[in-house]
Coordinates of C-alpha atoms in Angstrom, one line a residue:
X1 CA 0.0 0.0 0.0
X2 CA 1.5 3.3 -1.1
X3 CA 1.3 6.1 1.5
X4 CA 2.4 9.7 1.4
X5 CA 2.7 11.4 4.8
X6 CA 3.3 15.1 5.1
X7 CA 5.0 16.8 8.1
X8 CA 6.5 20.1 9.1
X9 CA 3.5 22.3 8.9
X10 CA 2.5 24.9 11.5
X11 CA 1.8 28.5 12.2
X12 CA 4.4 31.2 11.5
X13 CA 4.6 35.0 11.1
X14 CA 5.0 36.7 7.8
X15 CA 8.6 36.6 6.6
X16 CA 9.5 33.4 8.4
X17 CA 10.4 30.0 7.0
X18 CA 9.1 26.5 7.1
X19 CA 10.1 23.2 5.5
X20 CA 7.5 20.6 4.6
X21 CA 8.5 17.0 4.2
X22 CA 6.7 14.2 2.4
X23 CA 7.7 10.6 3.4
X24 CA 6.6 8.0 0.8
X25 CA 6.2 4.3 1.6
X26 CA 5.1 1.3 -0.4
X27 CA 7.0 2.1 -3.5
X28 CA 10.0 4.0 -4.7
X29 CA 9.4 7.4 -6.3
X30 CA 12.9 7.8 -7.6
X31 CA 11.7 7.5 -11.2
X32 CA 8.4 9.2 -10.7
X33 CA 7.1 12.7 -10.5
X34 CA 6.2 14.2 -7.2
X35 CA 4.7 17.5 -6.3
X36 CA 3.2 19.8 -3.7
X37 CA -0.2 21.3 -4.1
X38 CA -2.1 23.6 -1.8
X39 CA -5.7 24.6 -1.1
X40 CA -6.6 27.8 0.6
X41 CA -10.0 28.3 2.2
X42 CA -12.6 28.9 -0.4
X43 CA -10.2 28.3 -3.3
X44 CA -9.4 25.4 -5.6
X45 CA -6.4 23.3 -5.0
X46 CA -3.4 24.6 -7.0
X47 CA 0.0 23.4 -8.0
X48 CA 2.9 24.7 -6.0
X49 CA 6.1 22.8 -7.0
X50 CA 7.1 19.5 -8.6
X51 CA 10.2 17.4 -9.1
X52 CA 10.8 14.5 -11.4
X53 CA 13.4 12.2 -12.8
X54 CA 13.9 12.3 -16.6
X55 CA 16.3 10.7 -18.9
X56 CA 18.0 14.1 -19.2
X57 CA 18.3 14.5 -15.4
X58 CA 16.1 15.8 -12.6
X59 CA 13.6 18.6 -13.4
X60 CA 11.8 20.9 -11.2
X61 CA 8.9 23.4 -11.6
X62 CA 7.6 26.1 -9.3
X63 CA 4.5 28.2 -9.7
X64 CA 5.0 31.8 -10.4
X65 CA 3.7 32.8 -7.0
X66 CA 6.4 30.9 -5.1
X67 CA 9.3 30.4 -7.5
X68 CA 11.5 33.1 -5.7
X69 CA 10.7 31.8 -2.2
X70 CA 10.1 28.1 -2.3
X71 CA 12.3 25.2 -3.3
X72 CA 11.5 21.6 -3.9
X73 CA 14.0 18.8 -3.4
X74 CA 14.1 15.1 -3.0
X75 CA 16.1 12.4 -1.3
X76 CA 15.8 9.2 -3.2
X77 CA 17.5 7.1 -0.5
X78 CA 15.0 8.3 2.1
X79 CA 12.1 8.4 -0.4
X80 CA 11.2 11.9 0.7
X81 CA 10.4 15.2 -1.0
X82 CA 10.9 18.4 0.8
X83 CA 9.5 21.9 0.2
X84 CA 11.6 24.7 1.7
X85 CA 9.5 27.8 2.1
X86 CA 11.0 31.1 2.9
X87 CA 9.6 34.6 3.3
X88 CA 6.1 33.2 3.9
X89 CA 3.2 35.5 3.4
X90 CA -0.4 35.4 4.7
X91 CA -1.5 34.4 1.2
X92 CA 0.5 31.2 1.5
X93 CA -1.9 30.0 4.2
X94 CA -3.4 26.8 3.0
X95 CA -3.5 23.0 3.4
X96 CA -0.5 21.6 1.6
X97 CA -0.7 18.2 -0.1
X98 CA 2.0 15.9 -1.3
X99 CA 1.3 14.0 -4.5
X100 CA 3.0 11.3 -6.4
X101 CA 2.8 10.0 -10.0
X102 CA 3.0 6.5 -11.4
X103 CA 5.4 7.8 -14.0
X104 CA 7.8 10.7 -14.6
X105 CA 6.7 14.2 -15.3
X106 CA 5.3 17.0 -13.2
X107 CA 2.0 18.2 -14.6
X108 CA 0.4 21.2 -13.0
X109 CA -2.9 19.5 -13.1
X110 CA -4.0 17.0 -10.5
X111 CA -2.9 14.1 -12.7
X112 CA -1.3 12.3 -9.7
X113 CA -2.2 8.8 -8.5
X114 CA -1.3 9.1 -4.8
X115 CA -2.1 12.0 -2.4
X116 CA -1.2 12.7 1.2
X117 CA -3.8 13.7 3.8
X118 CA -2.6 17.3 3.7
X119 CA -1.0 19.5 6.4
X120 CA -1.9 23.0 7.5
X121 CA 0.4 26.0 7.0
X122 CA -0.9 29.2 8.6
X123 CA 1.0 32.5 8.1
X124 CA 0.0 35.5 10.2
X125 CA 0.7 39.1 9.3

């Protein structure tokens, strides 16, 4: 059974940093795409960042709203994916979800097979 478990969420003040971690079990994601999505209250879930193996090497993608502040990385030995978030702003408040694909690639749509339960990040002004 494949499971994705997020950790590292919490409440911070604007300008502070947090690192989210997603621990995968049940299969290796070293050759698969993984991503972070988020859903703010009253809004649709949106793509935040993704990372994937490709024949040409590892690729990453970050949404425009976070690309200068967030960084996604992975540890294939630990089967984890981290999201380092800096200079957090109140608009980053959301439930953050880890997602994994059956294959490589990091679509910005919800075309991912496995999802974590989500973890709350709250940023106060």
